[in-house]
Each structure stands twice: as C-alpha cells, then as structure tokens.
PDB file of C-alpha atoms in Angstrom:
ATOM      1  CA  GLN A 199     110.978 103.302  94.867  1.00 67.00           C
ATOM      2  CA  LYS A 200     107.694 103.334  96.673  1.00 76.00           C
ATOM      3  CA  GLU A 201     107.655 103.430 100.370  1.00 88.00           C
ATOM      4  CA  VAL A 202     105.544 100.219 100.479  1.00 92.00           C
ATOM      5  CA  GLU A 203     105.689  97.471  97.837  1.00 92.00           C
ATOM      6  CA  GLN A 204     103.048  94.693  97.585  1.00 92.00           C
ATOM      7  CA  ASP A 205     102.942  91.784  95.287  1.00 84.00           C
ATOM      8  CA  PRO A 206     100.262  93.008  92.717  1.00 75.00           C
ATOM      9  CA  GLY A 207      98.648  89.664  91.881  1.00 83.00           C
ATOM     10  CA  PRO A 208      96.042  88.596  91.091  1.00 91.00           C
ATOM     11  CA  LEU A 209      96.599  85.580  92.896  1.00 95.00           C
ATOM     12  CA  SER A 210      94.350  82.420  92.326  1.00 97.00           C
ATOM     13  CA  VAL A 211      94.417  79.401  94.673  1.00 96.00           C
ATOM     14  CA  PRO A 212      92.005  76.457  95.101  1.00 97.00           C
ATOM     15  CA  GLU A 213      89.977  76.187  98.197  1.00 97.00           C
ATOM     16  CA  GLY A 214      91.823  74.743 101.042  1.00 97.00           C
ATOM     17  CA  ALA A 215      95.198  75.926  99.878  1.00 97.00           C
ATOM     18  CA  ILE A 216      97.715  78.272 102.072  1.00 97.00           C
ATOM     19  CA  VAL A 217      97.821  81.580 100.872  1.00 97.00           C
ATOM     20  CA  SER A 218     100.947  83.998 101.584  1.00 96.00           C
ATOM     21  CA  LEU A 219     100.639  87.623 100.863  1.00 97.00           C
ATOM     22  CA  ASN A 220     103.732  89.791 101.393  1.00 96.00           C
ATOM     23  CA  CYS A 221     105.023  93.378 101.725  1.00 96.00           C
ATOM     24  CA  THR A 222     108.251  95.079 101.775  1.00 96.00           C
ATOM     25  CA  TYR A 223     108.850  98.698 102.958  1.00 96.00           C
ATOM     26  CA  SER A 224     111.720 101.078 103.025  1.00 94.00           C
ATOM     27  CA  ASN A 225     111.170 103.068 106.175  1.00 91.00           C
ATOM     28  CA  SER A 226     112.633 101.753 109.139  1.00 91.00           C
ATOM     29  CA  ALA A 227     110.596 104.095 111.336  1.00 89.00           C
ATOM     30  CA  PHE A 228     107.438 101.926 110.827  1.00 91.00           C
ATOM     31  CA  GLN A 229     106.630 100.163 114.069  1.00 91.00           C
ATOM     32  CA  TYR A 230     102.823  99.197 113.596  1.00 92.00           C
ATOM     33  CA  PHE A 231     101.622  96.917 111.045  1.00 95.00           C
ATOM     34  CA  MET A 232      98.263  96.107 109.577  1.00 95.00           C
ATOM     35  CA  TRP A 233      96.493  93.944 107.070  1.00 97.00           C
ATOM     36  CA  TYR A 234      93.068  94.970 105.632  1.00 97.00           C
ATOM     37  CA  ARG A 235      90.800  92.911 103.501  1.00 97.00           C
ATOM     38  CA  GLN A 236      88.543  94.800 100.885  1.00 97.00           C
ATOM     39  CA  TYR A 237      85.705  93.285  99.130  1.00 97.00           C
ATOM     40  CA  SER A 238      84.652  94.721  95.860  1.00 94.00           C
ATOM     41  CA  ARG A 239      83.116  98.056  96.060  1.00 93.00           C
ATOM     42  CA  LYS A 240      83.470  98.197 100.036  1.00 95.00           C
ATOM     43  CA  GLY A 241      85.914 100.032 102.337  1.00 96.00           C
ATOM     44  CA  PRO A 242      88.941  98.291 103.729  1.00 97.00           C
ATOM     45  CA  GLU A 243      88.241  96.393 106.856  1.00 96.00           C
ATOM     46  CA  LEU A 244      90.766  95.743 109.473  1.00 95.00           C
ATOM     47  CA  LEU A 245      91.960  92.097 109.650  1.00 96.00           C
ATOM     48  CA  MET A 246      95.081  92.001 111.349  1.00 94.00           C
ATOM     49  CA  TYR A 247      97.204  94.368 113.598  1.00 92.00           C
ATOM     50  CA  THR A 248     100.802  93.780 115.074  1.00 92.00           C
ATOM     51  CA  TYR A 249     103.449  95.912 116.588  1.00 89.00           C
ATOM     52  CA  SER A 250     107.034  95.476 115.982  1.00 84.00           C
ATOM     53  CA  SER A 251     108.564  92.156 114.890  1.00 84.00           C
ATOM     54  CA  GLY A 252     106.916  88.666 115.686  1.00 87.00           C
ATOM     55  CA  ASN A 253     103.855  86.672 114.800  1.00 92.00           C
ATOM     56  CA  LYS A 254     100.394  87.186 115.640  1.00 94.00           C
ATOM     57  CA  GLU A 255      97.616  84.550 115.001  1.00 95.00           C
ATOM     58  CA  ASP A 256      93.954  84.946 114.777  1.00 94.00           C
ATOM     59  CA  GLY A 257      92.068  81.776 113.770  1.00 96.00           C
ATOM     60  CA  ARG A 258      93.072  81.022 109.989  1.00 97.00           C
ATOM     61  CA  PHE A 259      95.173  84.070 109.794  1.00 97.00           C
ATOM     62  CA  THR A 260      98.573  84.579 110.742  1.00 97.00           C
ATOM     63  CA  ALA A 261     100.403  88.047 110.387  1.00 97.00           C
ATOM     64  CA  GLN A 262     104.327  87.878 110.304  1.00 96.00           C
ATOM     65  CA  VAL A 263     106.655  91.027 110.659  1.00 96.00           C
ATOM     66  CA  ASP A 264     110.476  90.848 110.314  1.00 95.00           C
ATOM     67  CA  LYS A 265     111.604  94.420 111.075  1.00 93.00           C
ATOM     68  CA  SER A 266     115.347  93.361 110.214  1.00 93.00           C
ATOM     69  CA  SER A 267     114.437  92.671 106.542  1.00 94.00           C
ATOM     70  CA  LYS A 268     111.547  95.077 106.363  1.00 95.00           C
ATOM     71  CA  TYR A 269     109.193  92.399 105.302  1.00 95.00           C
ATOM     72  CA  ILE A 270     105.767  91.542 106.395  1.00 96.00           C
ATOM     73  CA  SER A 271     103.482  88.493 105.475  1.00 97.00           C
ATOM     74  CA  LEU A 272      99.902  87.275 105.964  1.00 97.00           C
ATOM     75  CA  PHE A 273      99.297  83.742 105.820  1.00 97.00           C
ATOM     76  CA  ILE A 274      95.827  82.353 105.404  1.00 98.00           C
ATOM     77  CA  ARG A 275      95.357  78.687 106.145  1.00 98.00           C
ATOM     78  CA  ASP A 276      92.466  76.667 104.660  1.00 98.00           C
ATOM     79  CA  SER A 277      91.493  79.214 102.293  1.00 97.00           C
ATOM     80  CA  GLN A 278      87.765  79.809 101.429  1.00 97.00           C
ATOM     81  CA  PRO A 279      85.860  81.348  98.628  1.00 97.00           C
ATOM     82  CA  SER A 280      84.705  83.969 101.060  1.00 97.00           C
ATOM     83  CA  ASP A 281      88.332  84.938 101.335  1.00 98.00           C
ATOM     84  CA  SER A 282      88.307  86.302  97.803  1.00 97.00           C
ATOM     85  CA  ALA A 283      89.079  89.805  98.000  1.00 97.00           C
ATOM     86  CA  THR A 284      92.048  92.433  97.784  1.00 96.00           C
ATOM     87  CA  TYR A 285      94.267  92.465 100.761  1.00 97.00           C
ATOM     88  CA  LEU A 286      96.145  95.735 101.603  1.00 96.00           C
ATOM     89  CA  CYS A 287      99.050  95.903 103.957  1.00 96.00           C
ATOM     90  CA  ALA A 288      99.439  99.171 105.920  1.00 95.00           C
ATOM     91  CA  MET A 289     101.962 100.563 108.323  1.00 93.00           C
ATOM     92  CA  THR A 290     102.869 103.570 110.666  1.00 91.00           C
ATOM     93  CA  PRO A 291     105.527 104.915 112.592  1.00 88.00           C
ATOM     94  CA  GLY A 292     102.927 105.340 115.564  1.00 78.00           C
ATOM     95  CA  ASN A 293     103.632 109.060 116.095  1.00 69.00           C
ATOM     96  CA  TYR A 294     101.339 111.961 116.288  1.00 61.00           C
ATOM     97  CA  GLY A 295     101.942 112.604 112.625  1.00 54.00           C
ATOM     98  CA  GLN A 296      99.523 109.699 112.025  1.00 67.00           C
ATOM     99  CA  ASN A 297     101.146 108.719 108.900  1.00 78.00           C
ATOM    100  CA  PHE A 298      99.438 105.474 107.712  1.00 90.00           C
ATOM    101  CA  VAL A 299     101.073 104.179 104.533  1.00 91.00           C
ATOM    102  CA  PHE A 300      99.366 101.474 102.390  1.00 93.00           C
ATOM    103  CA  GLY A 301     100.575  98.915  99.874  1.00 93.00           C
ATOM    104  CA  PRO A 302      98.782  99.117  96.486  1.00 92.00           C
ATOM    105  CA  GLY A 303      97.004  95.616  97.316  1.00 94.00           C
ATOM    106  CA  THR A 304      97.049  92.005  96.241  1.00 95.00           C
ATOM    107  CA  ARG A 305      93.865  90.522  94.602  1.00 95.00           C
ATOM    108  CA  LEU A 306      93.124  87.351  95.934  1.00 97.00           C
ATOM    109  CA  SER A 307      90.751  84.773  94.055  1.00 97.00           C
ATOM    110  CA  VAL A 308      89.715  81.371  96.036  1.00 97.00           C
ATOM    111  CA  LEU A 309      88.393  78.937  93.555  1.00 96.00           C
ATOM    112  CA  PRO A 310      85.962  76.323  94.923  1.00 94.00           C
TER     113      PRO A 310
ATOM    114  CA  ASP B 176      80.807  98.806 112.358  1.00 58.00           C
ATOM    115  CA  ALA B 177      83.210 101.804 112.785  1.00 66.00           C
ATOM    116  CA  GLY B 178      80.268 104.362 113.098  1.00 90.00           C
ATOM    117  CA  ILE B 179      81.388 106.141 109.962  1.00 95.00           C
ATOM    118  CA  THR B 180      78.944 107.398 107.378  1.00 96.00           C
ATOM    119  CA  GLN B 181      79.928 109.074 104.092  1.00 98.00           C
ATOM    120  CA  SER B 182      77.733 110.927 101.844  1.00 97.00           C
ATOM    121  CA  PRO B 183      77.212 110.822  98.936  1.00 97.00           C
ATOM    122  CA  ARG B 184      77.860 107.357  98.092  1.00 97.00           C
ATOM    123  CA  HIS B 185      77.718 108.213  94.402  1.00 97.00           C
ATOM    124  CA  LYS B 186      78.082 111.276  92.484  1.00 97.00           C
ATOM    125  CA  VAL B 187      78.627 112.362  88.785  1.00 98.00           C
ATOM    126  CA  THR B 188      79.535 115.894  88.301  1.00 97.00           C
ATOM    127  CA  GLU B 189      80.852 118.166  85.640  1.00 97.00           C
ATOM    128  CA  THR B 190      84.408 119.394  85.160  1.00 97.00           C
ATOM    129  CA  GLY B 191      84.805 122.799  86.759  1.00 97.00           C
ATOM    130  CA  THR B 192      82.161 122.462  89.447  1.00 97.00           C
ATOM    131  CA  PRO B 193      82.723 122.202  93.245  1.00 96.00           C
ATOM    132  CA  VAL B 194      82.033 119.073  95.067  1.00 97.00           C
ATOM    133  CA  THR B 195      81.682 118.478  98.758  1.00 98.00           C
ATOM    134  CA  LEU B 196      81.976 114.900 100.290  1.00 98.00           C
ATOM    135  CA  ARG B 197      80.815 114.552 103.799  1.00 98.00           C
ATOM    136  CA  CYS B 198      82.234 112.166 106.608  1.00 98.00           C
ATOM    137  CA  HIS B 199      80.223 111.668 109.726  1.00 97.00           C
ATOM    138  CA  GLN B 200      81.394 109.733 112.834  1.00 95.00           C
ATOM    139  CA  THR B 201      79.505 108.699 115.836  1.00 93.00           C
ATOM    140  CA  GLU B 202      82.583 107.738 117.817  1.00 86.00           C
ATOM    141  CA  ASN B 203      83.805 111.014 118.831  1.00 87.00           C
ATOM    142  CA  HIS B 204      87.238 110.459 117.722  1.00 91.00           C
ATOM    143  CA  ARG B 205      89.878 113.030 117.597  1.00 91.00           C
ATOM    144  CA  TYR B 206      91.594 111.876 114.213  1.00 92.00           C
ATOM    145  CA  MET B 207      89.864 111.602 110.704  1.00 95.00           C
ATOM    146  CA  TYR B 208      91.341 111.246 107.355  1.00 96.00           C
ATOM    147  CA  TRP B 209      90.286 111.436 103.741  1.00 97.00           C
ATOM    148  CA  TYR B 210      92.054 109.067 101.177  1.00 97.00           C
ATOM    149  CA  ARG B 211      91.523 108.160  97.645  1.00 97.00           C
ATOM    150  CA  GLN B 212      91.968 104.920  96.058  1.00 96.00           C
ATOM    151  CA  ASP B 213      92.984 104.332  92.525  1.00 94.00           C
ATOM    152  CA  PRO B 214      94.261 101.405  90.588  1.00 87.00           C
ATOM    153  CA  GLY B 215      98.067 101.149  90.658  1.00 80.00           C
ATOM    154  CA  HIS B 216      98.198 103.574  93.434  1.00 84.00           C
ATOM    155  CA  GLY B 217      96.382 102.334  96.346  1.00 87.00           C
ATOM    156  CA  LEU B 218      94.997 104.418  99.033  1.00 93.00           C
ATOM    157  CA  ARG B 219      96.786 107.778  99.169  1.00 94.00           C
ATOM    158  CA  LEU B 220      96.193 110.570 101.926  1.00 94.00           C
ATOM    159  CA  ILE B 221      94.522 113.620 100.979  1.00 96.00           C
ATOM    160  CA  HIS B 222      94.079 115.503 104.168  1.00 96.00           C
ATOM    161  CA  TYR B 223      93.424 114.602 107.757  1.00 94.00           C
ATOM    162  CA  SER B 224      92.391 116.250 110.870  1.00 95.00           C
ATOM    163  CA  TYR B 225      93.357 115.962 114.491  1.00 92.00           C
ATOM    164  CA  GLY B 226      90.783 118.020 115.979  1.00 92.00           C
ATOM    165  CA  VAL B 227      88.117 120.598 115.444  1.00 95.00           C
ATOM    166  CA  LYS B 228      89.660 123.333 112.811  1.00 93.00           C
ATOM    167  CA  ASP B 229      93.015 121.315 112.903  1.00 94.00           C
ATOM    168  CA  THR B 230      93.785 119.808 109.698  1.00 95.00           C
ATOM    169  CA  ASP B 231      96.990 118.949 107.624  1.00 93.00           C
ATOM    170  CA  LYS B 232      97.781 118.157 104.206  1.00 94.00           C
ATOM    171  CA  GLY B 233      98.626 114.628 102.929  1.00 92.00           C
ATOM    172  CA  GLU B 234     100.304 113.278  99.972  1.00 90.00           C
ATOM    173  CA  VAL B 235      97.846 114.261  97.229  1.00 95.00           C
ATOM    174  CA  SER B 236      96.228 117.419  98.737  1.00 96.00           C
ATOM    175  CA  ASP B 237      96.366 119.678  95.542  1.00 96.00           C
ATOM    176  CA  GLY B 238      92.779 120.685  94.415  1.00 96.00           C
ATOM    177  CA  TYR B 239      91.159 119.719  97.657  1.00 97.00           C
ATOM    178  CA  SER B 240      90.612 121.413 100.939  1.00 97.00           C
ATOM    179  CA  VAL B 241      88.836 120.215 104.172  1.00 98.00           C
ATOM    180  CA  SER B 242      86.935 121.577 107.143  1.00 97.00           C
ATOM    181  CA  ARG B 243      86.110 120.434 110.411  1.00 97.00           C
ATOM    182  CA  SER B 244      83.751 122.687 112.439  1.00 96.00           C
ATOM    183  CA  LYS B 245      82.351 119.730 114.576  1.00 95.00           C
ATOM    184  CA  THR B 246      84.126 116.739 115.936  1.00 95.00           C
ATOM    185  CA  GLU B 247      81.863 114.265 114.160  1.00 96.00           C
ATOM    186  CA  ASP B 248      81.897 115.978 110.913  1.00 97.00           C
ATOM    187  CA  PHE B 249      84.878 116.175 108.152  1.00 98.00           C
ATOM    188  CA  LEU B 250      84.230 117.778 104.710  1.00 98.00           C
ATOM    189  CA  LEU B 251      86.289 117.134 101.829  1.00 98.00           C
ATOM    190  CA  THR B 252      85.809 119.808  99.032  1.00 98.00           C
ATOM    191  CA  LEU B 253      87.105 119.682  95.349  1.00 97.00           C
ATOM    192  CA  GLU B 254      87.206 123.304  94.562  1.00 93.00           C
ATOM    193  CA  SER B 255      86.951 122.818  90.920  1.00 96.00           C
ATOM    194  CA  ALA B 256      86.659 119.235  89.896  1.00 97.00           C
ATOM    195  CA  THR B 257      88.794 117.775  87.144  1.00 97.00           C
ATOM    196  CA  SER B 258      88.693 114.386  85.506  1.00 97.00           C
ATOM    197  CA  SER B 259      91.853 113.180  87.335  1.00 96.00           C
ATOM    198  CA  GLN B 260      89.870 113.598  90.458  1.00 98.00           C
ATOM    199  CA  THR B 261      87.581 110.697  89.461  1.00 97.00           C
ATOM    200  CA  SER B 262      88.209 108.168  92.231  1.00 97.00           C
ATOM    201  CA  VAL B 263      86.869 106.566  95.076  1.00 98.00           C
ATOM    202  CA  TYR B 264      87.038 108.442  98.303  1.00 98.00           C
ATOM    203  CA  PHE B 265      87.326 106.901 101.728  1.00 98.00           C
ATOM    204  CA  CYS B 266      87.072 108.518 104.975  1.00 97.00           C
ATOM    205  CA  ALA B 267      88.682 106.903 108.002  1.00 96.00           C
ATOM    206  CA  ILE B 268      89.097 107.431 111.734  1.00 94.00           C
ATOM    207  CA  LYS B 269      91.629 106.487 114.321  1.00 91.00           C
ATOM    208  CA  ALA B 270      90.701 104.618 117.227  1.00 82.00           C
ATOM    209  CA  PRO B 271      92.020 106.389 120.488  1.00 78.00           C
ATOM    210  CA  SER B 272      93.800 103.334 121.622  1.00 77.00           C
ATOM    211  CA  GLY B 273      96.106 101.539 119.287  1.00 75.00           C
ATOM    212  CA  ASN B 274      97.586 102.644 115.892  1.00 84.00           C
ATOM    213  CA  THR B 275      95.162 101.470 113.647  1.00 88.00           C
ATOM    214  CA  ILE B 276      92.449 103.385 111.338  1.00 91.00           C
ATOM    215  CA  TYR B 277      88.894 102.229 110.449  1.00 94.00           C
ATOM    216  CA  PHE B 278      87.272 103.140 107.061  1.00 96.00           C
ATOM    217  CA  GLY B 279      83.984 104.168 105.825  1.00 96.00           C
ATOM    218  CA  GLU B 280      82.122 102.627 102.919  1.00 96.00           C
ATOM    219  CA  GLY B 281      83.650 105.020 100.259  1.00 97.00           C
ATOM    220  CA  SER B 282      82.233 107.606  97.995  1.00 98.00           C
ATOM    221  CA  TRP B 283      82.471 107.166  94.200  1.00 98.00           C
ATOM    222  CA  LEU B 284      83.028 110.235  92.373  1.00 98.00           C
ATOM    223  CA  THR B 285      82.851 110.559  88.508  1.00 98.00           C
ATOM    224  CA  VAL B 286      84.071 113.967  86.996  1.00 97.00           C
ATOM    225  CA  VAL B 287      82.841 114.222  83.382  1.00 96.00           C
TER     226      VAL B 287
END
C-alpha cells in the first residue's frame, strides 16, 4: 500500500460544476496538508495549505482534513476551464526530516 | 514566483554519460530538494539539503548524487545516465515559515 493514495482520474466535469478531489493516507504522523495544482509542462503550484483537522476556504477552493479517517479533500466550486490541471495532494509530519509525501495526482478537465 | 531557476530546462543525453542539473534560488532558504516525477509514481524525493554541504538521501537516490557548496545552488548529478532516469526533475525550496515547499519549473531529461 502506498503511503498516500489519490483518485487517479482523469475526471471530466462541465463548467460550473462542484469538483471533489480526495486523498487517503496511512501515516498518522502527518500534520500538515497541501494541495498543488500543476498545469501541463509546468511545476506544481501551491494552492492550499492546512494544519491538522478542519476546513479552510480560499475563494472557490475549500480544503478539508479529517485526521481521524486519514482523509483529505479539495472542493472546487463553480469550476472553470482554467481549473483544468492535475491536482496533487501532499503532506508532511512537519519535523526537521522534512519528509513531504505526494499523491500521484488527479487530472481534471473542466469542459466549457 | 518562488525565485527558483532550473537549468537546463531540456536535455537529451546518451546512456552512460554524466549529467548535472542545476537549481538556483534567490531566497536564501535553508532547505532545497530534488524530486523526479513519473507517470503512475507522482513526485518522488531524490535528495534534499538542509544547508551548505549538508545533504541527505530520499526515496530514489540510487544513481544520483548532489552537492551544495553555496546556499543558493543545489546540483543534481546523474553519474552515468540510464534510460530509467528519463524523467522530469523538479527542484523545490522550503519556506522558513510554515511547512510547505515551492517548486521550480522543471528540467526535462531524456536519456537515449
């Protein structure tokens, strides 16, 4: 079992839809959780960053962490064609080992 | 813009030749990382550095070496390139506050 699992997709939705992207993990030491967006042939770009359990909202994006279930989600409201990208979840215990572990990514296409 | 420059951005090389990729940061951050990204595997850590001359191995370090003689530069060397090292290589830095990392634009390496 991989340390971080992510729905592989690809996922296609119509413009304006609500998108749910999810990751599960096995290491209970993870405390910090991130979502990155990666456009084709570009580097990953930090989208959301959360600490421990709870929700965090930033515009059309909401990140949700449930540490008891070892499950994190990214919700995109009113999805736009410009949201078409690969989304990577990432997490770290936050210690000095600096072990950042990434999911394999979910490719999202938002169709106009 | 995370202030990270990777060079070269694209390279084709022959099996058995040494290759060096360079990562340059303008932010003077302590932690720097080299990842490779492959379909089905996502981002995997090759090596990271926590200061000048201080480096450590990651998940997929075999066949790679690194050096950091200055804070701003982190070099990744493929000692004798193999076809299995054809990949996209990303450099990343960790911001001093928070537990997140920021990526460069990537170096596409093809070993023929």
